Amino acid sequence: MSFPPIDPETLRRWDKEHLWHPFTAQADWAAGEPLIIDRAEGAELIDTRGRRYLDGVSSLWCNVHGHRHPTIDAAIREQLDKVAHTTMLGLSHPTAIELARKLVELAPPGLTRVFYSDDGATAVEVSLKMAYQYWRQKADPEPERSMFVALGGAYHGDTIGDVSLGGVDRFHAMFRPLLFPVLRAPIPFCYRCPLGLERTSCLTACLDEVEHLLRAHPGQVAGVVIEPIVQGAAGMVTHPAGYLEGLRRLTRKHGTLLIADEVAVGFGRTGRMFACEHEGVSPDFLCLAKGITGGYLPLAATMTTEEVYSAFFATAAQGKTFQHGHTYGGNPLGAAAALATLRVFEEERTLERIGPLADRLALHLGRFSSLRHVGEVRQRGLMAGIELVLDRGSKAEFPSHQQVGNRVCRMARELGVLIRPLGDVLVVMPPLSLTGSQLDRMMDVMLRCVVEVTERN
Ligand SMILES: *Cc1c(COP(=O)(O)O)cnc(C)c1O
């Protein structure tokens, strides 16, 4: 039994009358034609008028195996026949238990505890509060450890704790007066090195800066927070090889915690299940969301070590409980979608498919590198960014009022490809299930749009 569908024209009107979209300039939205997605198949989204679009951003970085995947659909229906939601406060349920076990098996060694919440933002927020409380409750307490190190260009979500870590002025500067201070380390962005160094010195210099911060604040740093391998929202900034491993070495040397936010890079996106695997790093916290349910439902997990957990292991009377929780944390439907997502990784040998697909993407990206207005292309696995610049020599950016990135994406939409820019960086982040020919079509459309928009300037 379903309600009769509302006609597309009414939907468009009601959207403009009532909705307020995230990260959206509403005046531009109101002036434009809203695209209303009615259904999807695999890597394609279908609008209310039946037009098809390739989902080039994985429905904001979370779709993994495509839309309407039969295994995930069936797992959710099966769970729905049992119970849609119960609570993890004082109760448990089989699906969340089994998922926790699976995550522990897959995660880097040592991460044996799973705390559920519902979004990337909450997964990171939980890690901050846990780290803070850990130092106060561990066997040999270090109550002076209250500060966090975060990187330039960092993005960890939109709650106040995560925004405090945030280093994207466009998103975060407005809220500074509300935030706690953090120690800011330079982003290891070799193309635009914040220290003004050559590419070859960027790695060492950026790690040295982290060590300076740790030395200057002895016993005061609760944790170093990092988006491993690729900083997504900063503009698909790929870190130089060895940076993550270097951070792990420094955090150990200075006795502090490493918090890895794999909300964007986890679940195969960079070619490995988790980005930390590229450098054999086990962090003290691993924050997971987005792709964890294959992009189906909101679910998140903060994983940590027995060492951290043991500082909280006490009776209520001892007062060491982690006083934090989210109503829908560990939701059974989300957990069922996540379990099925992991099963599909095995059944379809998804990780083995990524290598050849990433190589194919690299060939396409090579065609962009020679364009007059492409400053740099950056790629790890099936995550890539194409940075558009006014002038290659000086790396000068286009004036922001030209909205070059937005115009490229609008044109691609007309040609049936949905992508979203980060400023003038075009993001390439398709579902891992994309076929080779879909990848070709997506990249052909993007190339054509970049040429048309930038060469016309
Ligand atoms: C998207 C993102 C988040 C926030 O996740 P939400 O589910 O949107 O709250 C946190 N960290 C990183 C690296 C992200 O890309």
Coordinates of C-alpha atoms and ligand atoms in Angstrom, one line a residue:
M1 CA 0.0 0.0 0.0
S2 CA 1.6 3.3 -1.0
F3 CA 0.5 6.9 -1.4
P4 CA -0.2 8.2 -4.9
P5 CA 2.9 9.9 -6.3
I6 CA 3.1 13.7 -6.3
D7 CA 3.7 15.2 -9.7
P8 CA 7.3 16.5 -10.3
E9 CA 6.1 20.1 -10.8
T10 CA 4.5 20.2 -7.3
L11 CA 7.6 18.5 -5.8
R12 CA 9.8 21.2 -7.3
R13 CA 7.6 23.9 -5.9
W14 CA 7.4 22.3 -2.4
D15 CA 11.2 21.8 -2.3
K16 CA 11.7 25.5 -2.9
E17 CA 9.0 26.5 -0.4
H18 CA 10.1 24.3 2.4
L19 CA 13.5 22.7 2.2
W20 CA 16.8 24.1 3.3
H21 CA 19.7 22.1 1.7
P22 CA 23.0 21.4 3.4
F23 CA 26.1 23.3 2.2
T24 CA 23.9 25.0 -0.4
A25 CA 23.6 28.7 -1.4
Q26 CA 19.8 28.8 -1.2
A27 CA 19.5 31.8 -3.6
D28 CA 21.3 29.9 -6.3
W29 CA 19.3 26.8 -5.5
A30 CA 16.0 28.8 -5.7
A31 CA 17.1 30.3 -9.1
G32 CA 18.0 26.9 -10.5
E33 CA 16.1 23.8 -11.5
P34 CA 16.1 21.3 -8.6
L35 CA 17.1 17.8 -9.6
I36 CA 14.9 15.4 -7.8
I37 CA 16.1 11.8 -7.7
D38 CA 13.3 9.3 -7.6
R39 CA 15.2 6.0 -7.9
A40 CA 18.5 4.4 -8.8
E41 CA 20.1 1.3 -10.3
G42 CA 23.7 0.4 -9.8
A43 CA 25.8 3.5 -10.4
E44 CA 22.9 5.4 -12.0
L45 CA 20.5 7.8 -10.4
I46 CA 17.1 8.4 -12.1
D47 CA 15.1 11.6 -11.7
T48 CA 11.4 12.1 -11.4
R49 CA 11.3 12.6 -15.2
G50 CA 13.1 9.4 -15.9
R51 CA 16.4 10.9 -16.9
R52 CA 19.5 8.9 -15.9
Y53 CA 22.7 10.2 -14.3
L54 CA 26.0 8.5 -13.4
D55 CA 26.5 8.9 -9.6
G56 CA 30.1 10.3 -9.8
V57 CA 30.2 11.3 -6.1
S58 CA 28.8 8.1 -4.7
S59 CA 25.9 10.0 -3.2
L60 CA 28.3 12.1 -1.2
W61 CA 31.2 9.7 -0.8
C62 CA 29.2 6.9 0.8
N63 CA 27.8 4.5 -1.9
V64 CA 30.1 1.5 -2.4
H65 CA 28.6 -1.4 -4.3
G66 CA 26.0 0.7 -6.2
H67 CA 22.4 1.4 -5.5
R68 CA 19.7 -1.3 -5.1
H69 CA 22.3 -4.0 -4.6
P70 CA 20.3 -7.2 -4.3
T71 CA 22.3 -8.5 -1.3
I72 CA 22.1 -5.3 0.7
D73 CA 18.4 -4.8 -0.2
A74 CA 17.6 -8.3 0.9
A75 CA 19.6 -8.0 4.2
I76 CA 17.7 -4.9 5.1
R77 CA 14.3 -6.5 4.3
E78 CA 15.2 -9.5 6.4
Q79 CA 16.2 -7.3 9.4
L80 CA 13.0 -5.3 8.9
D81 CA 11.0 -8.5 9.4
K82 CA 12.6 -8.9 12.8
V83 CA 13.0 -5.4 14.2
A84 CA 13.8 -2.0 12.8
H85 CA 15.3 -0.4 15.9
T86 CA 16.1 -1.3 19.5
T87 CA 18.6 0.5 21.7
M88 CA 22.3 -0.3 22.5
L89 CA 21.8 1.4 25.9
G90 CA 21.4 -1.6 28.3
L91 CA 20.4 -4.0 25.4
S92 CA 22.2 -5.6 22.5
H93 CA 21.2 -7.4 19.3
P94 CA 22.6 -10.0 17.0
T95 CA 23.3 -7.9 13.9
A96 CA 25.3 -5.2 15.8
I97 CA 27.2 -7.9 17.6
E98 CA 28.1 -9.8 14.4
L99 CA 29.1 -6.5 12.7
A100 CA 31.4 -5.5 15.6
R101 CA 33.1 -8.9 15.3
K102 CA 33.6 -8.5 11.5
L103 CA 34.9 -4.9 11.9
V104 CA 37.5 -6.1 14.4
E105 CA 38.6 -8.9 12.0
L106 CA 39.0 -6.4 9.2
A107 CA 40.5 -3.4 11.0
P108 CA 44.2 -2.8 11.5
P109 CA 45.5 -5.0 14.4
G110 CA 44.8 -3.9 18.0
L111 CA 41.4 -2.2 17.3
T112 CA 39.2 -4.6 19.3
R113 CA 36.4 -2.3 20.7
V114 CA 33.5 -0.9 18.7
F115 CA 31.4 2.0 19.8
Y116 CA 28.5 2.7 17.5
S117 CA 26.9 6.1 16.6
D118 CA 25.2 7.3 13.5
D119 CA 27.3 9.7 11.4
G120 CA 30.9 10.5 10.5
A121 CA 30.6 13.6 12.7
T122 CA 29.6 11.6 15.7
A123 CA 32.2 8.9 15.1
V124 CA 34.9 11.6 15.4
E125 CA 33.3 13.5 18.3
V126 CA 33.2 10.2 20.2
S127 CA 36.9 9.6 19.6
L128 CA 37.7 13.1 21.0
K129 CA 35.7 12.7 24.1
M130 CA 37.0 9.1 24.7
A131 CA 40.6 10.3 24.2
Y132 CA 40.1 13.2 26.6
Q133 CA 38.6 11.0 29.3
Y134 CA 41.1 8.2 28.7
W135 CA 44.0 10.4 29.9
R136 CA 42.1 11.3 33.1
Q137 CA 41.3 7.7 34.0
K138 CA 44.2 5.6 32.8
A139 CA 46.3 3.7 35.4
D140 CA 48.9 6.5 35.5
P141 CA 46.7 9.6 34.7
E142 CA 47.9 12.5 32.6
P143 CA 45.2 15.1 33.2
E144 CA 47.1 17.8 31.5
R145 CA 46.5 16.1 28.1
S146 CA 43.6 18.3 26.8
M147 CA 44.7 19.5 23.4
F148 CA 44.3 18.1 20.0
V149 CA 46.6 18.5 17.0
A150 CA 44.7 18.8 13.7
L151 CA 45.8 19.6 10.2
G152 CA 45.4 22.6 8.0
G153 CA 42.4 21.9 5.7
A154 CA 41.1 19.3 8.1
Y155 CA 37.4 18.3 7.8
H156 CA 36.0 15.9 10.4
G157 CA 32.2 16.8 10.4
D158 CA 29.9 19.6 11.4
T159 CA 29.3 19.2 15.1
I160 CA 31.1 21.8 17.3
G161 CA 33.9 19.4 18.4
D162 CA 34.6 18.4 14.9
V163 CA 34.4 22.0 13.6
S164 CA 37.0 22.9 16.3
L165 CA 39.3 20.5 14.5
G166 CA 38.3 21.9 11.1
G167 CA 40.8 23.8 9.0
V168 CA 38.6 24.8 6.0
D169 CA 38.0 28.5 6.5
R170 CA 35.1 28.5 4.1
F171 CA 33.3 26.1 6.4
H172 CA 34.7 26.8 9.8
A173 CA 35.9 30.4 10.2
M174 CA 32.4 31.7 11.1
F175 CA 32.2 29.6 14.2
R176 CA 35.7 30.2 15.7
P177 CA 34.4 32.0 18.8
L178 CA 32.4 28.9 19.7
L179 CA 35.2 26.5 19.4
F180 CA 38.0 25.0 21.5
P181 CA 41.5 25.9 20.3
V182 CA 43.6 23.2 18.6
L183 CA 47.2 23.0 17.7
R184 CA 47.4 23.4 13.9
A185 CA 49.9 21.4 11.9
P186 CA 50.6 22.2 8.3
I187 CA 48.7 20.1 5.7
P188 CA 51.2 18.0 3.7
F189 CA 50.0 19.3 0.4
C190 CA 53.0 19.2 -1.8
Y191 CA 51.5 21.0 -4.7
R192 CA 50.7 24.0 -2.6
C193 CA 53.1 23.5 0.3
P194 CA 52.0 25.7 3.2
L195 CA 55.7 26.0 4.2
G196 CA 56.6 27.1 0.7
L197 CA 58.9 24.2 0.2
E198 CA 59.8 22.1 -2.8
R199 CA 57.9 18.8 -3.2
T200 CA 60.9 16.8 -2.1
S201 CA 61.2 18.6 1.3
C202 CA 57.5 18.8 2.0
L203 CA 57.2 15.4 3.8
T204 CA 60.0 15.9 6.3
A205 CA 59.2 19.5 6.9
C206 CA 55.6 18.8 7.6
L207 CA 56.4 16.0 10.0
D208 CA 59.0 18.2 11.7
E209 CA 56.3 20.8 12.4
V210 CA 54.2 18.2 14.1
E211 CA 57.1 17.2 16.2
H212 CA 57.7 20.9 17.1
L213 CA 54.1 21.1 18.3
L214 CA 54.4 18.0 20.4
R215 CA 57.7 19.2 21.9
A216 CA 56.3 22.6 22.6
H217 CA 53.4 21.1 24.5
P218 CA 54.9 18.3 26.5
G219 CA 52.3 16.1 28.2
Q220 CA 49.5 18.3 26.9
V221 CA 48.4 16.7 23.7
A222 CA 45.5 14.3 24.0
G223 CA 45.6 13.2 20.4
V224 CA 46.6 13.9 16.8
V225 CA 43.7 13.7 14.4
I226 CA 44.3 12.8 10.8
E227 CA 42.4 11.9 7.6
P228 CA 44.8 9.2 6.5
I229 CA 46.3 9.2 2.9
V230 CA 43.7 11.6 1.4
Q231 CA 42.2 14.8 2.9
G232 CA 38.9 14.8 1.1
A233 CA 37.2 18.1 1.8
A234 CA 40.5 20.0 1.7
G235 CA 40.4 19.3 -2.1
M236 CA 41.3 15.6 -2.4
V237 CA 44.8 16.3 -1.1
T238 CA 46.9 13.2 -1.3
H239 CA 49.6 13.0 1.4
P240 CA 53.2 12.1 0.4
A241 CA 54.1 8.5 1.1
G242 CA 55.4 8.0 4.6
Y243 CA 53.5 10.9 6.2
L244 CA 51.0 8.6 8.1
E245 CA 53.7 6.2 9.2
G246 CA 55.7 9.3 10.3
L247 CA 52.8 10.5 12.4
R248 CA 52.4 7.1 14.0
R249 CA 56.1 7.2 14.9
L250 CA 55.8 10.7 16.4
T251 CA 52.7 10.0 18.4
R252 CA 54.3 6.9 19.9
K253 CA 57.6 8.8 20.6
H254 CA 55.7 11.6 22.4
G255 CA 53.3 9.2 24.1
T256 CA 50.1 10.5 22.6
L257 CA 47.1 9.0 20.7
L258 CA 46.6 8.8 17.0
I259 CA 43.0 9.3 15.8
A260 CA 42.4 8.2 12.2
D261 CA 39.2 9.6 10.6
E262 CA 38.5 7.1 7.8
V263 CA 35.0 8.3 7.3
A264 CA 35.8 9.2 3.7
V265 CA 38.7 6.9 2.9
G266 CA 37.5 3.7 4.5
F267 CA 35.8 0.7 2.8
G268 CA 37.9 0.4 -0.3
R269 CA 37.9 3.9 -1.5
T270 CA 41.7 4.2 -1.7
G271 CA 42.2 0.6 -3.0
R272 CA 42.6 -1.0 0.4
M273 CA 39.8 -1.8 2.9
F274 CA 41.2 0.9 5.2
A275 CA 43.6 3.7 4.2
C276 CA 45.8 3.0 7.2
E277 CA 46.8 -0.3 5.6
H278 CA 48.8 1.5 2.9
E279 CA 51.5 2.3 5.5
G280 CA 50.9 -0.6 7.9
V281 CA 49.6 1.8 10.6
S282 CA 47.3 0.8 13.5
P283 CA 45.9 4.0 15.0
D284 CA 44.5 4.2 18.6
F285 CA 41.1 5.2 17.2
L286 CA 39.6 4.4 13.8
C287 CA 36.5 6.5 12.9
L288 CA 34.2 4.9 10.4
A289 CA 30.9 6.0 8.7
K290 CA 29.9 6.9 5.1
G291 CA 30.7 3.7 3.2
I292 CA 30.2 1.4 6.2
T293 CA 26.6 0.6 5.2
G294 CA 27.4 0.7 1.5
G295 CA 25.8 4.2 1.5
Y296 CA 22.4 2.9 2.5
L297 CA 21.7 4.0 6.0
P298 CA 23.3 6.2 8.7
L299 CA 25.6 4.2 10.9
A300 CA 29.0 4.9 12.3
A301 CA 31.6 3.2 14.5
T302 CA 34.5 4.4 16.6
M303 CA 37.0 1.6 17.1
T304 CA 39.7 1.6 19.7
T305 CA 42.1 -0.5 21.6
E306 CA 41.9 -2.6 24.8
E307 CA 44.4 -0.1 26.4
V308 CA 41.8 2.8 25.9
Y309 CA 38.9 0.6 26.8
S310 CA 40.5 -0.7 30.0
A311 CA 40.6 2.9 31.4
F312 CA 36.8 2.9 31.3
F313 CA 36.3 -0.7 32.5
A314 CA 34.8 -0.1 36.0
T315 CA 31.5 -0.3 37.9
A316 CA 29.0 2.5 37.9
A317 CA 30.0 3.3 41.4
Q318 CA 33.6 3.9 40.3
G319 CA 32.4 6.7 38.0
K320 CA 34.5 5.9 34.9
T321 CA 31.6 5.3 32.5
F322 CA 31.7 6.9 29.1
Q323 CA 28.7 9.1 29.4
H324 CA 27.8 9.4 25.8
G325 CA 25.4 7.8 23.4
H326 CA 23.2 8.3 20.4
T327 CA 19.6 7.1 20.2
Y328 CA 20.1 5.3 16.9
G329 CA 23.7 4.2 17.5
G330 CA 24.1 0.6 16.2
N331 CA 20.7 0.6 14.6
P332 CA 19.8 -2.9 13.4
L333 CA 18.8 -1.9 9.9
G334 CA 22.1 0.0 9.5
A335 CA 24.0 -2.9 11.0
A336 CA 22.3 -5.3 8.6
A337 CA 23.2 -3.1 5.6
A338 CA 26.8 -2.9 6.9
L339 CA 27.1 -6.7 7.3
A340 CA 25.8 -7.2 3.8
T341 CA 28.1 -4.6 2.5
L342 CA 31.1 -6.5 3.9
R343 CA 29.7 -9.7 2.5
V344 CA 29.6 -8.2 -1.0
F345 CA 33.2 -7.1 -0.6
E346 CA 34.0 -10.9 -0.3
E347 CA 31.5 -12.3 -2.8
E348 CA 32.4 -9.8 -5.5
R349 CA 36.1 -9.6 -4.7
T350 CA 35.6 -5.8 -4.7
L351 CA 39.1 -4.9 -3.5
E352 CA 40.7 -6.9 -6.4
R353 CA 38.5 -5.1 -8.9
I354 CA 39.7 -1.7 -7.7
G355 CA 43.3 -2.0 -9.0
P356 CA 42.5 -2.3 -12.7
L357 CA 39.7 0.3 -12.4
A358 CA 42.1 2.7 -10.6
D359 CA 44.6 2.2 -13.4
R360 CA 42.0 3.0 -16.0
L361 CA 41.1 6.1 -14.0
A362 CA 44.8 7.1 -14.0
L363 CA 44.9 6.9 -17.8
H364 CA 41.9 9.2 -18.0
L365 CA 43.4 11.6 -15.5
G366 CA 46.5 11.7 -17.6
R367 CA 44.5 13.3 -20.4
F368 CA 43.6 16.2 -18.0
S369 CA 47.2 16.8 -16.9
S370 CA 48.1 18.4 -20.1
L371 CA 45.2 20.9 -20.2
R372 CA 46.1 24.5 -19.9
H373 CA 43.9 25.1 -16.8
V374 CA 44.6 21.9 -14.9
G375 CA 47.1 22.6 -12.1
E376 CA 47.4 19.1 -10.6
V377 CA 45.5 15.8 -10.7
R378 CA 45.6 13.7 -7.5
Q379 CA 44.5 10.1 -7.1
R380 CA 44.5 7.2 -4.6
G381 CA 42.5 4.3 -5.8
L382 CA 39.1 5.4 -6.9
M383 CA 39.4 8.8 -5.2
A384 CA 40.7 11.6 -7.3
G385 CA 40.7 15.4 -7.5
I386 CA 41.4 17.6 -10.6
E387 CA 42.5 21.1 -9.5
L388 CA 41.6 23.8 -12.0
V389 CA 43.7 26.9 -12.1
L390 CA 43.8 30.1 -14.0
D391 CA 47.5 29.8 -14.6
R392 CA 49.6 26.7 -14.5
G393 CA 52.9 28.4 -14.0
S394 CA 51.9 30.6 -11.0
K395 CA 49.2 28.1 -9.8
A396 CA 47.0 31.2 -9.6
E397 CA 43.4 30.3 -8.9
F398 CA 40.4 31.4 -10.9
P399 CA 38.5 34.3 -9.3
S400 CA 35.8 32.7 -7.1
H401 CA 33.0 34.7 -8.7
Q402 CA 33.6 32.8 -11.9
Q403 CA 32.4 29.6 -10.2
V404 CA 34.5 27.5 -12.6
G405 CA 34.2 24.3 -10.6
N406 CA 30.4 24.7 -10.3
R407 CA 30.0 25.5 -14.0
V408 CA 31.9 22.4 -15.0
C409 CA 29.6 20.3 -12.7
R410 CA 26.4 21.9 -14.0
M411 CA 27.4 21.2 -17.6
A412 CA 28.3 17.6 -16.7
R413 CA 24.8 17.2 -15.2
E414 CA 23.3 18.2 -18.5
L415 CA 25.3 15.4 -20.1
G416 CA 24.1 12.8 -17.5
V417 CA 27.0 12.8 -15.0
L418 CA 26.6 14.0 -11.4
I419 CA 29.7 15.4 -9.8
R420 CA 30.3 18.0 -7.1
P421 CA 33.3 20.3 -6.9
L422 CA 35.2 21.4 -3.8
G423 CA 35.9 25.0 -4.9
D424 CA 37.7 24.6 -8.2
V425 CA 38.8 21.0 -7.4
L426 CA 36.7 18.5 -9.3
V427 CA 36.0 15.4 -7.2
V428 CA 36.0 12.0 -8.8
M429 CA 34.6 9.5 -6.4
P430 CA 32.4 6.9 -8.1
P431 CA 30.9 3.8 -6.5
L432 CA 33.5 1.0 -6.4
S433 CA 31.0 -1.1 -8.5
L434 CA 31.3 1.3 -11.5
T435 CA 32.0 -0.6 -14.7
G436 CA 34.9 0.2 -17.0
S437 CA 32.6 1.7 -19.7
Q438 CA 30.8 3.8 -17.1
L439 CA 34.1 5.1 -15.9
D440 CA 35.0 5.9 -19.5
R441 CA 31.8 7.8 -20.1
M442 CA 32.1 9.7 -16.8
M443 CA 35.7 10.8 -17.6
D444 CA 34.9 11.7 -21.2
V445 CA 32.1 13.9 -20.1
M446 CA 34.3 15.5 -17.4
L447 CA 37.1 16.2 -19.9
R448 CA 34.7 17.8 -22.4
C449 CA 33.2 20.0 -19.7
V450 CA 36.6 21.1 -18.3
V451 CA 37.8 22.0 -21.8
E452 CA 34.6 23.9 -22.7
V453 CA 34.3 25.8 -19.4
T454 CA 38.0 26.7 -18.9
E455 CA 39.0 27.4 -22.4
R456 CA 36.1 29.7 -22.9
N457 CA 37.2 31.8 -19.9
Ligands
LIG1 C1 32.0 13.4 5.6 C2 33.1 13.3 6.6 C3 32.9 13.4 7.9 C4 31.5 13.7 8.5 O1 30.6 12.6 8.2 P1 29.0 12.9 8.3 O2 28.4 11.5 8.2 O3 28.7 13.8 7.2 O4 28.8 13.5 9.6 C5 33.9 13.3 8.8 N1 35.2 13.1 8.4 C6 35.4 13.0 7.1 C7 36.9 12.8 6.6 C8 34.4 13.1 6.1 O5 34.7 13.1 4.8

